[in-house]
Amino acid sequence: MTTFQAPRAGEQMISVEEAQERVLAEIAVLGTEQVAFTDALGRVLREDIVANSDIPQADNTAMDGYAVRADDIANPPARLKVIEDLPAGSVATKKVEAGTAIRIMTGALIPDGADTVAHVEITDAGSDFVTVKQSLKRGVNLRKRGEDMRAGDVVLSAGTFVGAAEIGVLASVQKSVVRVARKPEIAIISTGDEIVDVDQPRPLGKVVNSNSYSLAALARETGALPRMIGIVPDTREATIAAIESALESDFIISSGGVSVGAYDFVKDALDALGAQTKFWQIAMKPGKPVVLSRVRDRVYFGLPGNPVSCMVSFLLFIAPALRKATGQKSGILPPTVKTRLMGPLKSRGDRRNYLRVRVVAREGELVAYPMTAQGSGVSTSMVHANGFAIVDTGITNVNAGETIATVLVATPFSE
C-alpha cells in the first residue's frame, strides 16, 4: 500500500522575499536577436539607442498662428503685414522684419527674424494683414532645437521594455532594426493520473488540465514562448522522462506532484536526474509547496497542482525570472502598493496569505474589493483579480476600510 511521503531532512519553509532572491540568483541573461523595430513591441532592448540628430532639428512652432517679433506686439492691438505662408515641412524664404509676420502651421521651422508665435486664437486670422490682440513674451509657442533629443544622446538604454512610446522613439531616430532579447522558451508539464485534456471525456473524479493553459497564457503575457509537454502519469519513470524531454527549453515548469502525497513523484525524479534543489517550501498561502531546482543547466520550477496556487506562484516567482532572463533592468518584481479594503478579509494566520482582490482607482486612491471565494482551487477567484492583498502571519482578520499592502499584478481598473 502506498502512503504519504515524510518530509525530507533540511526541508524548511523560507519567506517569499528569500525565495524571490534565490530565484533571481539562478537566472542568467539569455541571448539576443535582431528584429524590425515594429516587431519590438513587448520585447526588451539589448542595445543602447542613440539619437542620430537633434530633434527638433531647429526651433519650430508648437501652435498654428503667426511668426512675429515680440517687440512688434508689445502694445496690442498690433497690425502686421503677412508676407508668407509657411506649412509644416517647408522652410521660409523671407525674413520677419519689423511690422511683418509669417502665417505658420504647427511643426514648421521658425523663420529668421521671428522670436515668438502668436497663436491664431489671439488674432483676427487675417490674410494680407493680421491684428494681434495680445502681447506675448519672447519665445512663447516655440519648441527649441534639441528639446526632445540631442544628437549623440542615449535615448533608450539596453534593458528597456519596449512599449508604444519606445516604438515612437525608435521611429524618430530612424532605427529600423533593433537588437532585443530572444524570447525564453518554457516547457510546461502537468502531472497527475487525475488530469484529462480539454477535448477528452471527463469521468467523475477527473480534473481538466487547466493549469497548462493558464501557465502558457501567463508565459505569453510575460514575453515567453510556451512549449506544452502534455499530461504526465503519476509514476517516477514517466516524470523523469518528461523532465528530460523538457530540458531542451530554457525553463521548465511542472504543476502538481510537489507535495507529500503518495503519488507525488517530482522530488524523486529530480533526485534521479541529479538536480540541485534550492528550496521546496515557501511560507505563503496559496503556494506553499513550490520547488526551485537546477537540472543540469536548466532552471526548474515545480508548482502546486491547485490552479490558484499555480498562477499566484508564477506571478510572484517565474514572471520576475523571465524578466531578468531577457535583460530587463527595472520592474522585475511586481509592485506593492497600499489599498483600502472595501470588504473584510480572513486568514488562518499560520502563513502569509495572498488574497485575491480587484484593485480600482477611485477618487485619487486605490481601493480593493476582495474576491468572493478565496480557496486555492477556486480558479474563478483569479478572474478580474489584479492584486493580491497581503495578510501576514499572525493576522486572522482585516476589516473593511483598513489599509493593506497589495501586490499589483495588472493595471488597476477605473470606475
Short mmCIF file of C-alpha atoms in Angstrom, two decimals:
data_model
loop_
_atom_site.label_atom_id
_atom_site.label_comp_id
_atom_site.label_asym_id
_atom_site.label_seq_id
_atom_site.Cartn_x
_atom_site.Cartn_y
_atom_site.Cartn_z
CA MET A 1 0.00 0.00 0.00
CA THR A 2 1.27 3.47 -0.87
CA THR A 3 1.48 6.04 1.87
CA PHE A 4 2.21 9.74 2.29
CA GLN A 5 5.81 10.88 1.95
CA ALA A 6 7.64 12.04 5.04
CA PRO A 7 9.24 15.49 4.89
CA ARG A 8 12.90 15.29 3.97
CA ALA A 9 15.67 16.37 6.27
CA GLY A 10 16.62 20.00 5.82
CA GLU A 11 13.39 20.97 4.05
CA GLN A 12 12.44 24.25 5.67
CA MET A 13 9.96 26.88 4.61
CA ILE A 14 11.54 30.14 3.53
CA SER A 15 9.98 33.59 3.17
CA VAL A 16 8.59 34.91 -0.10
CA GLU A 17 11.35 37.53 -0.23
CA GLU A 18 14.09 34.95 0.24
CA ALA A 19 12.50 32.71 -2.38
CA GLN A 20 12.46 35.59 -4.87
CA GLU A 21 16.12 36.33 -4.12
CA ARG A 22 17.08 32.69 -4.65
CA VAL A 23 15.13 32.53 -7.90
CA LEU A 24 16.76 35.65 -9.34
CA ALA A 25 20.21 34.46 -8.25
CA GLU A 26 19.79 31.42 -10.52
CA ILE A 27 18.82 33.38 -13.63
CA ALA A 28 21.30 34.16 -16.38
CA VAL A 29 20.55 36.67 -19.14
CA LEU A 30 19.66 34.99 -22.43
CA GLY A 31 20.97 35.77 -25.90
CA THR A 32 19.75 38.32 -28.43
CA GLU A 33 18.26 38.62 -31.89
CA GLN A 34 17.62 41.42 -34.34
CA VAL A 35 14.08 42.34 -35.33
CA ALA A 36 12.32 45.08 -37.25
CA PHE A 37 11.55 47.89 -34.83
CA THR A 38 7.83 47.41 -35.41
CA ASP A 39 8.20 43.86 -34.08
CA ALA A 40 10.00 45.02 -30.91
CA LEU A 41 6.77 45.83 -29.05
CA GLY A 42 6.68 43.90 -25.78
CA ARG A 43 10.36 42.92 -26.09
CA VAL A 44 13.41 44.08 -24.13
CA LEU A 45 16.09 46.19 -25.82
CA ARG A 46 19.60 44.80 -25.65
CA GLU A 47 21.41 47.78 -27.13
CA ASP A 48 21.58 51.47 -26.35
CA ILE A 49 19.67 53.60 -28.85
CA VAL A 50 21.47 56.83 -29.76
CA ALA A 51 19.89 59.87 -31.39
CA ASN A 52 21.37 60.47 -34.83
CA SER A 53 20.38 64.15 -34.93
CA ASP A 54 18.79 66.89 -32.87
CA ILE A 55 15.02 66.60 -32.58
CA PRO A 56 13.56 69.05 -33.40
CA GLN A 57 16.24 69.80 -36.00
CA ALA A 58 15.68 73.52 -35.41
CA ASP A 59 13.33 75.80 -33.47
CA ASN A 60 9.74 75.21 -34.61
CA THR A 61 6.25 76.27 -33.69
CA ALA A 62 4.03 74.42 -31.24
CA MET A 63 0.90 76.22 -32.49
CA ASP A 64 -0.83 77.37 -35.65
CA GLY A 65 -0.57 81.13 -35.84
CA TYR A 66 1.82 83.87 -36.93
CA ALA A 67 5.59 84.06 -36.53
CA VAL A 68 6.32 87.54 -35.18
CA ARG A 69 8.77 89.64 -33.25
CA ALA A 70 7.72 90.01 -29.58
CA ASP A 71 8.65 93.70 -29.71
CA ASP A 72 6.11 94.25 -32.51
CA ILE A 73 3.18 93.05 -30.39
CA ALA A 74 4.26 94.56 -27.07
CA ASN A 75 1.49 97.19 -27.25
CA PRO A 76 -1.60 95.45 -28.66
CA PRO A 77 -3.54 95.60 -30.79
CA ALA A 78 -0.74 95.35 -33.34
CA ARG A 79 -1.41 95.27 -37.09
CA LEU A 80 1.26 93.41 -39.10
CA LYS A 81 1.75 92.66 -42.78
CA VAL A 82 1.61 88.92 -43.64
CA ILE A 83 4.50 88.28 -46.03
CA GLU A 84 4.43 84.49 -46.46
CA ASP A 85 2.53 81.26 -45.65
CA LEU A 86 4.61 78.52 -44.04
CA PRO A 87 3.18 74.98 -43.79
CA ALA A 88 4.91 72.25 -41.79
CA GLY A 89 7.82 70.73 -43.66
CA SER A 90 8.67 73.93 -45.52
CA VAL A 91 11.42 76.49 -44.93
CA ALA A 92 10.65 80.20 -45.07
CA THR A 93 12.07 82.15 -47.98
CA LYS A 94 11.62 85.50 -46.28
CA LYS A 95 12.78 87.06 -43.03
CA VAL A 96 10.44 88.52 -40.44
CA GLU A 97 11.24 92.22 -40.24
CA ALA A 98 9.71 94.94 -38.08
CA GLY A 99 5.99 95.24 -38.79
CA THR A 100 5.70 91.90 -40.59
CA ALA A 101 4.54 88.37 -39.80
CA ILE A 102 4.56 84.96 -41.45
CA ARG A 103 1.49 82.72 -41.19
CA ILE A 104 2.84 79.43 -39.77
CA MET A 105 1.46 75.96 -39.14
CA THR A 106 2.28 73.64 -36.22
CA GLY A 107 5.66 71.97 -36.67
CA ALA A 108 7.03 74.44 -39.22
CA LEU A 109 10.52 75.84 -38.60
CA ILE A 110 10.67 79.33 -37.11
CA PRO A 111 11.71 81.79 -39.84
CA ASP A 112 14.67 84.08 -39.42
CA GLY A 113 13.85 87.25 -37.53
CA ALA A 114 10.90 85.81 -35.58
CA ASP A 115 11.19 85.02 -31.90
CA THR A 116 7.56 84.31 -30.93
CA VAL A 117 4.43 82.71 -32.38
CA ALA A 118 1.12 84.48 -31.86
CA HIS A 119 -1.37 81.62 -31.78
CA VAL A 120 -4.32 82.14 -34.08
CA GLU A 121 -6.76 82.42 -31.15
CA ILE A 122 -5.34 85.83 -30.14
CA THR A 123 -5.52 87.26 -33.68
CA ASP A 124 -8.19 88.16 -36.23
CA ALA A 125 -6.81 85.40 -38.52
CA GLY A 126 -6.16 87.94 -41.28
CA SER A 127 -4.68 87.01 -44.65
CA ASP A 128 -2.84 90.04 -46.03
CA PHE A 129 -2.68 91.78 -42.68
CA VAL A 130 -3.17 90.34 -39.24
CA THR A 131 -4.13 92.05 -35.99
CA VAL A 132 -2.60 90.55 -32.85
CA LYS A 133 -4.76 91.36 -29.84
CA GLN A 134 -2.45 90.26 -27.01
CA SER A 135 1.21 90.72 -26.14
CA LEU A 136 3.43 87.66 -25.61
CA LYS A 137 6.83 87.17 -24.07
CA ARG A 138 9.70 86.34 -26.38
CA GLY A 139 9.88 82.57 -27.04
CA VAL A 140 6.21 81.76 -26.40
CA ASN A 141 4.87 78.82 -28.51
CA LEU A 142 8.35 77.86 -29.67
CA ARG A 143 9.80 74.35 -29.43
CA LYS A 144 13.57 74.69 -29.20
CA ARG A 145 16.08 72.74 -31.24
CA GLY A 146 17.03 69.51 -29.45
CA GLU A 147 14.22 69.91 -26.91
CA ASP A 148 13.23 66.26 -27.43
CA MET A 149 16.68 64.74 -28.01
CA ARG A 150 20.20 65.79 -28.87
CA ALA A 151 22.45 64.09 -31.43
CA GLY A 152 24.60 61.53 -29.61
CA ASP A 153 22.28 61.21 -26.61
CA VAL A 154 21.31 57.72 -25.45
CA VAL A 155 17.54 58.00 -25.72
CA LEU A 156 16.73 54.37 -24.86
CA SER A 157 19.00 52.18 -22.75
CA ALA A 158 19.65 48.47 -23.06
CA GLY A 159 17.29 46.67 -20.71
CA THR A 160 14.32 48.89 -21.54
CA PHE A 161 10.95 47.21 -22.03
CA VAL A 162 9.56 48.37 -25.36
CA GLY A 163 6.08 49.87 -25.31
CA ALA A 164 4.26 52.17 -27.69
CA ALA A 165 6.27 55.25 -26.63
CA GLU A 166 9.55 53.43 -27.23
CA ILE A 167 8.38 52.37 -30.71
CA GLY A 168 7.77 56.04 -31.46
CA VAL A 169 11.28 56.99 -30.32
CA LEU A 170 12.81 54.21 -32.44
CA ALA A 171 10.97 55.57 -35.46
CA SER A 172 12.08 59.13 -34.65
CA VAL A 173 15.76 58.15 -34.67
CA GLN A 174 15.20 56.02 -37.80
CA LYS A 175 16.30 52.82 -36.06
CA SER A 176 14.54 50.36 -38.36
CA VAL A 177 16.25 47.23 -36.96
CA VAL A 178 16.96 46.74 -33.26
CA ARG A 179 18.63 44.13 -31.09
CA VAL A 180 16.33 42.63 -28.46
CA ALA A 181 16.42 39.70 -26.07
CA ARG A 182 15.28 36.46 -27.63
CA LYS A 183 12.08 35.10 -26.16
CA PRO A 184 12.66 32.48 -23.45
CA GLU A 185 11.13 29.08 -24.17
CA ILE A 186 9.30 27.44 -21.27
CA ALA A 187 8.42 23.75 -21.23
CA ILE A 188 5.16 23.15 -19.34
CA ILE A 189 4.38 19.78 -17.73
CA SER A 190 1.15 18.82 -15.99
CA THR A 191 1.38 15.80 -13.72
CA GLY A 192 -1.35 13.52 -12.39
CA ASP A 193 -3.41 10.46 -13.27
CA GLU A 194 -6.50 12.52 -12.46
CA ILE A 195 -5.84 15.00 -15.28
CA VAL A 196 -7.65 14.92 -18.63
CA ASP A 197 -7.23 17.35 -21.52
CA VAL A 198 -9.83 19.85 -22.66
CA ASP A 199 -11.08 17.74 -25.57
CA GLN A 200 -11.31 14.44 -23.64
CA PRO A 201 -14.29 12.98 -21.76
CA ARG A 202 -14.24 13.81 -18.05
CA PRO A 203 -15.35 10.88 -15.89
CA LEU A 204 -16.34 11.51 -12.31
CA GLY A 205 -13.24 12.29 -10.23
CA LYS A 206 -11.14 13.57 -13.13
CA VAL A 207 -9.88 17.16 -13.47
CA VAL A 208 -9.46 19.14 -16.69
CA ASN A 209 -5.90 20.25 -17.42
CA SER A 210 -6.47 23.98 -16.91
CA ASN A 211 -3.04 24.64 -15.38
CA SER A 212 -1.06 24.04 -18.56
CA TYR A 213 -3.17 26.53 -20.46
CA SER A 214 -3.22 29.24 -17.80
CA LEU A 215 0.56 28.87 -17.39
CA ALA A 216 1.06 29.07 -21.16
CA ALA A 217 -1.05 32.23 -21.24
CA LEU A 218 0.93 33.76 -18.37
CA ALA A 219 4.16 32.86 -20.17
CA ARG A 220 2.99 34.65 -23.32
CA GLU A 221 1.90 37.68 -21.30
CA THR A 222 5.44 37.82 -19.87
CA GLY A 223 7.04 37.62 -23.31
CA ALA A 224 8.00 33.94 -23.32
CA LEU A 225 7.25 31.06 -25.68
CA PRO A 226 5.42 28.14 -24.02
CA ARG A 227 6.07 24.56 -25.13
CA MET A 228 3.38 22.17 -23.95
CA ILE A 229 4.85 18.80 -22.94
CA GLY A 230 1.46 17.39 -22.00
CA ILE A 231 0.00 15.34 -19.18
CA VAL A 232 2.40 13.03 -17.34
CA PRO A 233 1.15 9.95 -15.43
CA ASP A 234 1.87 9.58 -11.72
CA THR A 235 4.94 7.36 -11.99
CA ARG A 236 8.55 8.05 -11.19
CA GLU A 237 9.70 6.84 -14.62
CA ALA A 238 7.20 8.96 -16.58
CA THR A 239 8.09 12.04 -14.54
CA ILE A 240 11.82 11.53 -15.18
CA ALA A 241 11.22 11.09 -18.91
CA ALA A 242 9.06 14.21 -19.11
CA ILE A 243 11.64 16.36 -17.34
CA GLU A 244 14.41 15.03 -19.56
CA SER A 245 12.44 15.87 -22.70
CA ALA A 246 11.79 19.36 -21.32
CA LEU A 247 15.50 20.12 -20.89
CA GLU A 248 15.65 21.37 -24.48
CA SER A 249 13.82 24.51 -23.32
CA ASP A 250 15.29 27.41 -21.34
CA PHE A 251 12.99 26.87 -18.36
CA ILE A 252 10.79 24.05 -17.12
CA ILE A 253 7.55 24.37 -15.19
CA SER A 254 5.55 21.49 -13.81
CA SER A 255 2.25 21.68 -11.96
CA GLY A 256 1.32 19.09 -9.37
CA GLY A 257 3.39 16.33 -7.81
CA VAL A 258 5.45 18.55 -5.50
CA SER A 259 3.73 17.96 -2.18
CA VAL A 260 3.92 14.94 0.17
CA GLY A 261 1.21 12.83 -1.43
CA ALA A 262 1.75 9.14 -2.08
CA TYR A 263 1.71 9.80 -5.84
CA ASP A 264 3.85 12.94 -5.90
CA PHE A 265 6.99 11.94 -7.81
CA VAL A 266 8.60 15.25 -8.81
CA LYS A 267 11.10 15.19 -5.92
CA ASP A 268 12.15 11.61 -6.69
CA ALA A 269 12.53 12.42 -10.37
CA LEU A 270 14.67 15.47 -9.65
CA ASP A 271 16.88 13.41 -7.32
CA ALA A 272 17.30 10.77 -10.03
CA LEU A 273 18.37 13.44 -12.50
CA GLY A 274 20.96 14.85 -10.09
CA ALA A 275 19.15 18.16 -9.66
CA GLN A 276 20.41 20.79 -7.25
CA THR A 277 17.32 21.89 -5.35
CA LYS A 278 17.36 25.41 -3.92
CA PHE A 279 14.10 25.26 -1.96
CA TRP A 280 11.00 23.10 -1.53
CA GLN A 281 8.58 25.16 0.51
CA ILE A 282 7.62 28.81 0.88
CA ALA A 283 5.85 30.28 3.91
CA MET A 284 2.86 31.52 1.92
CA LYS A 285 -0.68 30.67 1.03
CA PRO A 286 -1.64 29.73 -1.61
CA GLY A 287 1.51 28.07 -2.92
CA LYS A 288 3.41 26.51 -0.03
CA PRO A 289 4.90 23.54 -1.99
CA VAL A 290 6.96 25.39 -4.63
CA VAL A 291 10.20 23.85 -5.90
CA LEU A 292 13.21 25.63 -7.39
CA SER A 293 15.86 23.31 -8.81
CA ARG A 294 18.67 23.39 -11.30
CA VAL A 295 18.61 20.35 -13.56
CA ARG A 296 21.90 20.27 -15.42
CA ASP A 297 22.00 23.81 -16.81
CA ARG A 298 18.26 24.45 -16.75
CA VAL A 299 16.12 26.14 -14.08
CA TYR A 300 13.15 24.05 -12.98
CA PHE A 301 10.04 25.34 -11.20
CA GLY A 302 7.73 22.82 -9.58
CA LEU A 303 4.37 24.41 -8.80
CA PRO A 304 1.39 23.14 -6.82
CA GLY A 305 -1.49 21.49 -8.64
CA ASN A 306 -4.23 23.79 -7.35
CA PRO A 307 -4.97 26.32 -10.10
CA VAL A 308 -4.82 29.45 -7.93
CA SER A 309 -1.61 28.31 -6.21
CA CYS A 310 -0.15 27.65 -9.64
CA MET A 311 -0.96 31.11 -11.05
CA VAL A 312 -0.01 33.04 -7.90
CA SER A 313 3.36 31.22 -7.78
CA PHE A 314 4.00 32.04 -11.44
CA LEU A 315 3.30 35.75 -10.93
CA LEU A 316 5.44 36.05 -7.80
CA PHE A 317 8.44 33.94 -8.85
CA ILE A 318 8.51 32.86 -12.50
CA ALA A 319 7.45 36.14 -14.14
CA PRO A 320 10.32 38.01 -12.39
CA ALA A 321 12.73 35.28 -13.51
CA LEU A 322 11.64 35.71 -17.14
CA ARG A 323 12.04 39.49 -16.94
CA LYS A 324 15.58 39.12 -15.63
CA ALA A 325 16.39 36.49 -18.26
CA THR A 326 15.54 38.95 -21.03
CA GLY A 327 17.82 41.60 -19.54
CA GLN A 328 15.09 43.89 -18.25
CA LYS A 329 16.65 46.41 -15.87
CA SER A 330 13.65 47.65 -13.90
CA GLY A 331 10.22 46.42 -12.90
CA ILE A 332 11.49 42.89 -12.26
CA LEU A 333 9.26 42.23 -9.25
CA PRO A 334 5.58 43.18 -9.24
CA PRO A 335 4.96 46.44 -7.36
CA THR A 336 3.41 46.55 -3.89
CA VAL A 337 1.02 49.42 -3.16
CA LYS A 338 -1.29 50.46 -0.35
CA THR A 339 -5.01 49.89 -0.94
CA ARG A 340 -8.10 50.50 1.15
CA LEU A 341 -10.20 47.38 1.64
CA MET A 342 -13.82 47.53 0.56
CA GLY A 343 -14.66 44.30 2.34
CA PRO A 344 -13.24 42.20 5.21
CA LEU A 345 -10.54 39.55 4.80
CA LYS A 346 -10.00 36.45 6.90
CA SER A 347 -6.91 34.24 7.23
CA ARG A 348 -5.83 31.38 9.47
CA GLY A 349 -2.74 33.34 10.46
CA ASP A 350 -0.37 30.39 10.11
CA ARG A 351 1.34 31.70 6.96
CA ARG A 352 1.38 34.89 4.94
CA ASN A 353 -1.73 34.86 2.78
CA TYR A 354 -2.06 36.39 -0.69
CA LEU A 355 -5.78 37.01 -1.10
CA ARG A 356 -7.17 37.92 -4.48
CA VAL A 357 -8.65 41.40 -4.86
CA ARG A 358 -9.91 43.67 -7.61
CA VAL A 359 -7.99 46.95 -7.34
CA VAL A 360 -9.81 50.04 -8.56
CA ALA A 361 -8.57 53.63 -8.83
CA ARG A 362 -11.27 55.79 -7.31
CA GLU A 363 -11.18 59.47 -6.40
CA GLY A 364 -7.41 59.61 -6.08
CA GLU A 365 -6.88 56.39 -4.12
CA LEU A 366 -6.65 52.67 -4.76
CA VAL A 367 -9.41 50.55 -3.27
CA ALA A 368 -9.51 46.75 -3.16
CA TYR A 369 -12.59 44.58 -3.49
CA PRO A 370 -11.96 41.02 -2.20
CA MET A 371 -12.97 38.15 -4.45
CA THR A 372 -15.95 36.26 -3.05
CA ALA A 373 -14.18 32.87 -2.79
CA GLN A 374 -10.52 32.56 -1.80
CA GLY A 375 -9.81 28.81 -1.91
CA SER A 376 -6.68 27.70 -3.76
CA GLY A 377 -8.82 25.52 -6.01
CA VAL A 378 -11.26 28.30 -6.94
CA SER A 379 -9.93 29.32 -10.35
CA THR A 380 -12.68 31.92 -10.80
CA SER A 381 -11.13 33.93 -7.96
CA MET A 382 -8.40 34.90 -10.42
CA VAL A 383 -10.91 36.31 -12.91
CA HIS A 384 -10.87 40.13 -12.61
CA ALA A 385 -8.28 39.86 -9.80
CA ASN A 386 -5.45 42.29 -10.47
CA GLY A 387 -3.93 42.27 -7.00
CA PHE A 388 -3.04 40.11 -4.03
CA ALA A 389 -3.81 41.64 -0.64
CA ILE A 390 -1.11 40.52 1.82
CA VAL A 391 -2.31 39.25 5.19
CA ASP A 392 0.80 38.49 7.21
CA THR A 393 1.45 35.66 9.63
CA GLY A 394 -0.37 36.06 12.92
CA ILE A 395 -3.20 38.16 11.48
CA THR A 396 -6.60 36.48 11.16
CA ASN A 397 -8.90 39.39 10.32
CA VAL A 398 -8.60 42.62 8.37
CA ASN A 399 -11.63 44.88 8.48
CA ALA A 400 -13.23 46.78 5.64
CA GLY A 401 -11.83 50.31 5.47
CA GLU A 402 -8.36 49.32 6.66
CA THR A 403 -5.28 49.95 4.53
CA ILE A 404 -3.41 46.87 3.39
CA ALA A 405 -0.26 46.14 1.34
CA THR A 406 -1.28 44.76 -2.05
CA VAL A 407 0.81 43.22 -4.82
CA LEU A 408 -0.31 44.60 -8.19
CA VAL A 409 -0.19 42.01 -10.96
CA ALA A 410 -2.08 44.10 -13.52
CA THR A 411 -3.14 47.70 -14.07
CA PRO A 412 -5.77 49.00 -11.63
CA PHE A 413 -9.27 49.26 -13.01
CA SER A 414 -11.15 52.55 -13.22
CA GLU A 415 -14.75 53.02 -12.14
#
